Amino acid sequence: MILILIFAAGFVYGWVKAKRAGGRAVDRLRYGIIHGLAPTLAVYAIASLGDWQGFF
């Protein structure tokens, strides 16, 4: 559940960032996906390591 929230927050951040830069719909989607996946994968990787597993 936390990963979905992190992805959603990152997606919105990327969407707004692209919108302010004057990007079109495709740019907004691309920025949203990239800014959503990067922190989600980072948290997933940290949560999957040794002692951190099960923390999230």
PDB file of C-alpha atoms in Angstrom:
ATOM      1  CA  MET A   1       0.000   0.000   0.000  1.00  0.00           C
ATOM      2  CA  ILE A   2       2.818   2.385   0.865  1.00  0.00           C
ATOM      3  CA  LEU A   3       4.401   1.735  -2.535  1.00  0.00           C
ATOM      4  CA  ILE A   4       1.192   2.758  -4.291  1.00  0.00           C
ATOM      5  CA  LEU A   5       1.093   5.992  -2.292  1.00  0.00           C
ATOM      6  CA  ILE A   6       4.749   6.713  -3.070  1.00  0.00           C
ATOM      7  CA  PHE A   7       4.133   6.077  -6.770  1.00  0.00           C
ATOM      8  CA  ALA A   8       1.051   8.313  -6.767  1.00  0.00           C
ATOM      9  CA  ALA A   9       2.886  11.155  -5.028  1.00  0.00           C
ATOM     10  CA  GLY A  10       5.833  10.881  -7.422  1.00  0.00           C
ATOM     11  CA  PHE A  11       3.521  10.697 -10.421  1.00  0.00           C
ATOM     12  CA  VAL A  12       1.702  13.868  -9.385  1.00  0.00           C
ATOM     13  CA  TYR A  13       5.031  15.608  -8.743  1.00  0.00           C
ATOM     14  CA  GLY A  14       6.299  14.672 -12.213  1.00  0.00           C
ATOM     15  CA  TRP A  15       3.006  15.646 -13.838  1.00  0.00           C
ATOM     16  CA  VAL A  16       3.038  19.093 -12.217  1.00  0.00           C
ATOM     17  CA  LYS A  17       6.727  19.576 -13.017  1.00  0.00           C
ATOM     18  CA  ALA A  18       6.119  18.822 -16.711  1.00  0.00           C
ATOM     19  CA  LYS A  19       3.018  21.012 -16.787  1.00  0.00           C
ATOM     20  CA  ARG A  20       4.941  23.978 -15.389  1.00  0.00           C
ATOM     21  CA  ALA A  21       7.656  23.418 -17.991  1.00  0.00           C
ATOM     22  CA  GLY A  22       5.036  23.616 -20.736  1.00  0.00           C
ATOM     23  CA  GLY A  23       5.051  19.920 -21.590  1.00  0.00           C
ATOM     24  CA  ARG A  24       2.274  18.277 -23.533  1.00  0.00           C
ATOM     25  CA  ALA A  25       0.284  15.221 -22.394  1.00  0.00           C
ATOM     26  CA  VAL A  26       2.940  12.704 -23.449  1.00  0.00           C
ATOM     27  CA  ASP A  27       5.641  14.644 -21.598  1.00  0.00           C
ATOM     28  CA  ARG A  28       3.451  14.803 -18.509  1.00  0.00           C
ATOM     29  CA  LEU A  29       2.850  11.050 -18.592  1.00  0.00           C
ATOM     30  CA  ARG A  30       6.546  10.325 -19.130  1.00  0.00           C
ATOM     31  CA  TYR A  31       7.639  12.627 -16.297  1.00  0.00           C
ATOM     32  CA  GLY A  32       4.904  11.222 -14.067  1.00  0.00           C
ATOM     33  CA  ILE A  33       5.901   7.625 -14.688  1.00  0.00           C
ATOM     34  CA  ILE A  34       9.614   8.303 -14.247  1.00  0.00           C
ATOM     35  CA  HIS A  35       9.127  10.361 -11.074  1.00  0.00           C
ATOM     36  CA  GLY A  36       6.695   7.759  -9.779  1.00  0.00           C
ATOM     37  CA  LEU A  37       8.786   4.674 -10.473  1.00  0.00           C
ATOM     38  CA  ALA A  38      12.147   5.974  -9.267  1.00  0.00           C
ATOM     39  CA  PRO A  39      11.224   6.517  -5.591  1.00  0.00           C
ATOM     40  CA  THR A  40       8.967   3.446  -5.583  1.00  0.00           C
ATOM     41  CA  LEU A  41      11.776   1.187  -6.779  1.00  0.00           C
ATOM     42  CA  ALA A  42      14.220   2.799  -4.353  1.00  0.00           C
ATOM     43  CA  VAL A  43      11.932   2.160  -1.375  1.00  0.00           C
ATOM     44  CA  TYR A  44      11.244  -1.372  -2.608  1.00  0.00           C
ATOM     45  CA  ALA A  45      14.973  -2.091  -2.886  1.00  0.00           C
ATOM     46  CA  ILE A  46      15.661  -0.752   0.611  1.00  0.00           C
ATOM     47  CA  ALA A  47      12.720  -2.669   2.070  1.00  0.00           C
ATOM     48  CA  SER A  48      13.922  -5.883   0.443  1.00  0.00           C
ATOM     49  CA  LEU A  49      17.409  -5.768   1.954  1.00  0.00           C
ATOM     50  CA  GLY A  50      18.352  -7.868   4.968  1.00  0.00           C
ATOM     51  CA  ASP A  51      17.167  -6.358   8.247  1.00  0.00           C
ATOM     52  CA  TRP A  52      14.835  -3.893   6.537  1.00  0.00           C
ATOM     53  CA  GLN A  53      12.673  -6.640   5.059  1.00  0.00           C
ATOM     54  CA  GLY A  54       9.168  -6.388   6.445  1.00  0.00           C
ATOM     55  CA  PHE A  55       9.709  -2.832   7.704  1.00  0.00           C
ATOM     56  CA  PHE A  56       7.223  -1.475   5.194  1.00  0.00           C
TER      57      PHE A  56
END
